[in-house]
Amino acid sequence: MGFHEVKREQVEVFSVSKVHSDILNYDYPKNLPENLILPIKELSKQNGAEVKLYFPVPSKKIKEWREFNLSEDFDSMIKAFENILKLFEAVEATGYKIFCFDMKALYFDDELNPYILTYFPLIGNNDEIDISKFEMPIYINSRPLRFSDNNSRVLAEIFANLKYRDEYKSKEPRDRRRFVEESLTNERLFDFKNWFEKSFSNRYDIKVCKSKFLSSVARYKERWKQSSPEVKVRYRTGAHSIYGTGKVNEDDDFKEEEQVNQDAYLVKRLGNSRIFLAVMDGVSTSNYGDGNIASNLVKKLLLEEVDALKDSEINYEVAKQFYERFIEKANNAIIKEALIIDQTASPDGLMSTTFVSAILDNDMVYLCSVGDSPALLLTKDEIVRINVKYNVGFEKLVLGRNVSGDPNSLTQVIGKARKEGDKLVSDNIEYQFMVFKLLPDETLVLGSDGIIEFTVGAHESEKIENFRKIYTESYEEAKGKVKATAQRILAKIDQNIAGDNLTIVIAKPERNDLKGGDER
């Protein structure tokens, strides 16, 4: 059905109050994609502050995007969003760009092809427009706006609305990007984090935005494919821990070495293709015991328990039960040790530690974390944090809990207790557990929070990206030796006079089905 051959009874009426009146004066070319539905000028009109727009009815039956509930079916959402990217690209091929958007304008047919009721301006090659005057919910805040500007921010916000719906809209604008990034991490959809962060920051044009999204989809799908039984992986490992120059006090020179560093780590080989990794970062603020007692107590218990994984089959249930039992046992041990130190010990000020650990079995990773110690995946060109931070900010923003305090204050640690009458007993500890396939070009890094906090950068995403550069530089300087790489990384970070202990554990895979290796 042609746009200019429509009778009144073949149109849908769409009334909107926040439409600039001159929208009806734009004269767009006829070669725009048909899925971009333009209002019919002859029928549309303005009545006072309201503009009543008439749109042609597409030949296919379409429904408002909310009716598809794509947030519950991520694979369908991926398909729908890929089609949106294609439509944006097709619009741009005609010499126009979409720089503002309203989710009310988005419809899909049953094959998830998008249709957009266009009651906002498109920017042409020679246009310079202040897009903010149209008061659209989504727009690029640049004045004046030119065709050459990027528009990936619009696409990132469409993605966020499709995935998180009203929950996304309910967040303060300043919190929305962080909400999506942390929610993706919480849902183990970390393959999309870098694409979203850079798209939301308007770093991409449509071609790059589409290419990066499709790359994220490919990694996401490959990660959940079953591995071939012929593929065998062995791991190069490296680990290192230092005090942190800015953390050390003069009095520390009179202490035992293990009393100064509150971090602990473990790398244990359980076979040719199976290793166990862990990093514990003892919490400094303790009234009963201290962080190095807590972290080293957890390490001691791990050494007693981890050999049980050597000969057993590893799967989701086995690994999850191991970590669940271990966290409970370690928590009870810390409480018991605190009561030995002080029989009046209370939940507040109890010594505690974070915990991030992985069982690597062939190319499968079974990851568990408590607290805020990072787990990172690195490739030659990308880095992403794959585990959440259990702190006040995360629980308020993502979990919607009514908690108070500093946003960075930890809410989950090993060393968590409550009072039951006069007795100090173990409290419930929440942890993140996930299973995923480590792809051939990826390296897994576990660490204490200091390796990111004391890397140079204005904000966390910049610090993480700069950490990747430090890793790459250190790996090249160490000529591919992972243990030497770990040492060089911490030395470079400590050049900034790190005010915390620094600990890193690296696992780099080598597969029997690949010759050579990646460039890291």
Coordinates of C-alpha atoms in Angstrom, one line a residue, residues 118-346:
T118 CA 7.4 8.7 12.4
Y119 CA 6.1 11.8 14.2
F120 CA 9.6 13.1 14.9
P121 CA 12.1 14.6 12.5
L122 CA 14.7 12.8 10.5
I123 CA 18.0 14.6 10.0
G124 CA 19.2 14.9 6.4
N125 CA 22.6 15.5 5.0
N126 CA 22.4 19.3 5.0
D127 CA 20.3 19.7 8.2
E128 CA 21.3 21.4 11.5
I129 CA 18.5 21.0 14.1
D130 CA 18.1 21.5 17.8
I131 CA 16.4 18.1 18.4
S132 CA 15.6 18.9 22.0
K133 CA 12.7 21.2 21.1
F134 CA 10.7 18.2 20.0
E135 CA 10.7 16.8 23.6
M136 CA 11.0 13.2 22.6
P137 CA 11.8 10.8 25.5
I138 CA 14.9 9.6 23.7
Y139 CA 17.2 12.0 21.8
I140 CA 20.8 12.9 21.2
N141 CA 21.6 16.0 23.3
S142 CA 23.8 17.8 20.8
R143 CA 23.2 21.4 19.5
P144 CA 23.1 21.8 16.6
L145 CA 22.7 18.2 15.5
R146 CA 24.3 17.3 12.2
F147 CA 23.9 14.2 9.9
S148 CA 27.6 13.2 10.6
D149 CA 27.0 12.8 14.3
N150 CA 26.6 9.4 15.9
N151 CA 23.2 8.1 17.0
S152 CA 24.0 4.8 18.9
R153 CA 22.6 6.4 22.1
V154 CA 19.1 6.1 20.6
L155 CA 19.6 2.4 19.8
A156 CA 21.1 1.7 23.3
E157 CA 18.0 3.2 24.9
I158 CA 15.6 1.3 22.6
F159 CA 17.5 -1.9 23.7
A160 CA 17.2 -1.0 27.3
N161 CA 13.5 -0.3 27.0
L162 CA 12.9 -3.6 25.2
K163 CA 14.8 -5.6 27.8
Y164 CA 13.8 -3.8 31.1
R165 CA 10.6 -2.0 30.2
D166 CA 9.1 0.1 33.0
E167 CA 11.9 -0.8 35.4
Y168 CA 14.4 1.1 33.1
K169 CA 12.1 4.1 32.8
S170 CA 11.6 4.2 36.6
K171 CA 15.3 4.9 37.2
E172 CA 16.8 8.4 37.4
P173 CA 18.4 9.3 34.1
R174 CA 21.8 9.5 35.7
D175 CA 21.4 5.9 36.9
R176 CA 20.1 4.2 33.8
R177 CA 23.3 3.2 32.1
R178 CA 24.7 1.7 35.3
F179 CA 21.4 -0.1 35.9
V180 CA 21.5 -1.8 32.5
E181 CA 25.2 -2.7 32.8
E182 CA 24.8 -4.2 36.3
S183 CA 21.6 -5.9 35.4
L184 CA 23.2 -7.6 32.4
T185 CA 26.0 -8.7 34.7
N186 CA 23.5 -10.1 37.2
E187 CA 21.8 -12.0 34.4
R188 CA 25.1 -13.4 33.0
L189 CA 24.6 -11.4 29.8
F190 CA 28.0 -9.8 30.1
D191 CA 28.7 -10.3 26.4
F192 CA 26.5 -7.3 25.7
K193 CA 27.9 -5.0 28.3
N194 CA 30.7 -3.3 26.3
W195 CA 28.4 -2.9 23.3
F196 CA 25.8 -1.2 25.5
E197 CA 28.2 1.0 27.4
K198 CA 29.8 2.4 24.2
S199 CA 26.5 2.7 22.4
F200 CA 24.9 4.5 25.3
S201 CA 27.9 6.9 25.3
N202 CA 27.1 7.5 21.6
R203 CA 30.5 6.2 20.5
Y204 CA 29.2 4.4 17.4
D205 CA 27.6 5.2 14.1
I206 CA 25.0 2.7 12.8
K207 CA 27.4 0.5 10.9
V208 CA 29.8 0.0 13.9
C209 CA 26.8 -0.3 16.3
K210 CA 25.3 -3.0 14.2
S211 CA 28.6 -4.8 13.7
K212 CA 29.5 -4.7 17.4
F213 CA 26.0 -5.9 18.4
L214 CA 26.2 -8.9 16.0
S215 CA 29.6 -9.7 17.4
S216 CA 28.2 -9.7 20.9
V217 CA 25.3 -12.0 19.7
A218 CA 27.8 -14.4 18.1
R219 CA 29.9 -14.7 21.3
Y220 CA 26.8 -15.1 23.4
K221 CA 25.5 -18.0 21.3
E222 CA 28.9 -19.6 21.0
R223 CA 29.3 -19.5 24.8
W224 CA 26.3 -21.7 25.3
K225 CA 27.1 -24.3 22.6
Q226 CA 28.3 -27.7 23.8
S227 CA 32.0 -28.3 23.4
S228 CA 33.4 -31.1 21.2
P229 CA 34.7 -33.9 23.4
E230 CA 37.9 -33.9 21.3
V231 CA 38.7 -30.4 22.5
K232 CA 41.2 -30.4 25.4
V233 CA 42.4 -27.3 27.2
R234 CA 45.3 -26.7 29.4
Y235 CA 46.0 -23.5 31.2
R236 CA 48.9 -21.2 31.7
T237 CA 48.5 -19.6 35.1
G238 CA 50.1 -16.8 36.9
A239 CA 49.4 -15.2 40.3
H240 CA 51.0 -12.4 42.4
S241 CA 50.1 -10.3 45.4
I242 CA 51.8 -7.2 46.9
Y243 CA 51.1 -4.9 49.8
G244 CA 50.4 -1.7 47.8
T245 CA 52.8 1.1 48.5
G246 CA 50.2 3.5 49.7
K247 CA 48.6 0.9 52.0
V248 CA 51.8 0.2 54.0
N249 CA 52.3 2.1 57.3
E250 CA 55.6 2.6 59.2
D251 CA 54.4 0.2 61.9
D252 CA 54.0 -2.5 59.4
D253 CA 57.7 -2.9 59.2
F254 CA 57.6 -4.5 62.7
K255 CA 54.9 -7.1 61.7
E256 CA 55.0 -10.5 60.2
E257 CA 54.7 -10.5 56.4
E258 CA 51.3 -12.3 56.4
Q259 CA 49.9 -9.7 58.8
V260 CA 50.5 -6.8 56.4
N261 CA 48.8 -8.2 53.3
Q262 CA 45.1 -8.8 53.9
D263 CA 44.7 -10.5 50.5
A264 CA 45.2 -14.2 49.9
Y265 CA 45.0 -16.4 46.8
L266 CA 45.1 -20.0 45.7
V267 CA 45.9 -21.6 42.4
K268 CA 45.6 -25.4 42.5
R269 CA 46.0 -27.8 39.6
L270 CA 43.6 -30.7 39.7
G271 CA 44.6 -32.4 36.5
N272 CA 45.8 -31.6 33.0
S273 CA 42.7 -29.7 32.1
R274 CA 41.3 -28.7 35.5
I275 CA 42.4 -26.0 37.8
F276 CA 41.0 -24.2 40.9
L277 CA 41.4 -20.5 41.4
A278 CA 40.5 -18.2 44.2
V279 CA 41.2 -14.6 45.5
M280 CA 40.2 -13.5 49.0
D281 CA 40.3 -9.8 49.9
G282 CA 40.2 -9.3 53.7
V283 CA 38.0 -6.4 54.9
S284 CA 40.1 -3.8 56.7
T285 CA 37.5 -2.5 59.1
S286 CA 37.2 -5.2 61.7
N287 CA 36.8 -5.0 65.5
Y288 CA 37.0 -8.7 66.1
G289 CA 40.0 -10.2 64.2
D290 CA 41.1 -8.6 61.0
G291 CA 41.1 -9.1 57.2
N292 CA 44.3 -11.1 56.9
I293 CA 43.1 -13.6 59.5
A294 CA 39.8 -14.0 57.6
S295 CA 41.3 -14.3 54.1
N296 CA 44.0 -16.7 55.1
L297 CA 41.5 -18.8 57.1
V298 CA 39.4 -19.2 54.0
K299 CA 42.5 -20.2 52.0
K300 CA 43.4 -22.8 54.6
L301 CA 40.0 -24.3 54.4
L302 CA 40.1 -24.3 50.6
L303 CA 43.3 -26.3 50.7
E304 CA 41.5 -28.9 52.8
E305 CA 38.5 -29.1 50.6
V306 CA 39.6 -28.6 47.0
D307 CA 41.2 -32.0 46.4
A308 CA 37.7 -33.5 46.6
L309 CA 37.2 -31.9 43.1
K310 CA 40.2 -33.7 41.6
D311 CA 38.6 -37.0 40.6
S312 CA 34.9 -36.1 40.6
E313 CA 32.8 -35.2 37.5
I314 CA 32.3 -31.5 37.4
N315 CA 28.9 -30.1 36.4
Y316 CA 26.6 -27.3 37.4
E317 CA 25.1 -29.1 40.4
V318 CA 28.4 -30.5 41.7
A319 CA 30.2 -27.1 41.5
K320 CA 27.3 -25.1 43.0
Q321 CA 26.9 -27.5 45.9
F322 CA 30.7 -27.4 46.5
Y323 CA 30.6 -23.6 46.7
E324 CA 27.4 -23.5 48.8
R325 CA 28.8 -25.9 51.4
F326 CA 32.2 -24.2 51.4
I327 CA 30.8 -20.7 51.9
E328 CA 28.7 -21.9 54.9
K329 CA 31.7 -23.8 56.4
A330 CA 34.1 -20.8 55.9
N331 CA 31.5 -18.4 57.4
N332 CA 31.1 -20.6 60.5
A333 CA 34.9 -20.9 60.9
I334 CA 35.3 -17.1 60.8
I335 CA 32.6 -16.7 63.5
K336 CA 34.3 -19.3 65.6
E337 CA 37.7 -17.7 65.3
A338 CA 36.2 -14.3 66.1
L339 CA 34.7 -15.6 69.3
I340 CA 38.0 -17.1 70.3
I341 CA 39.6 -13.7 69.9
D342 CA 36.7 -11.9 71.8
Q343 CA 33.8 -13.8 73.4
T344 CA 31.7 -10.6 73.2
A345 CA 32.1 -10.4 69.4
S346 CA 29.0 -9.0 67.6

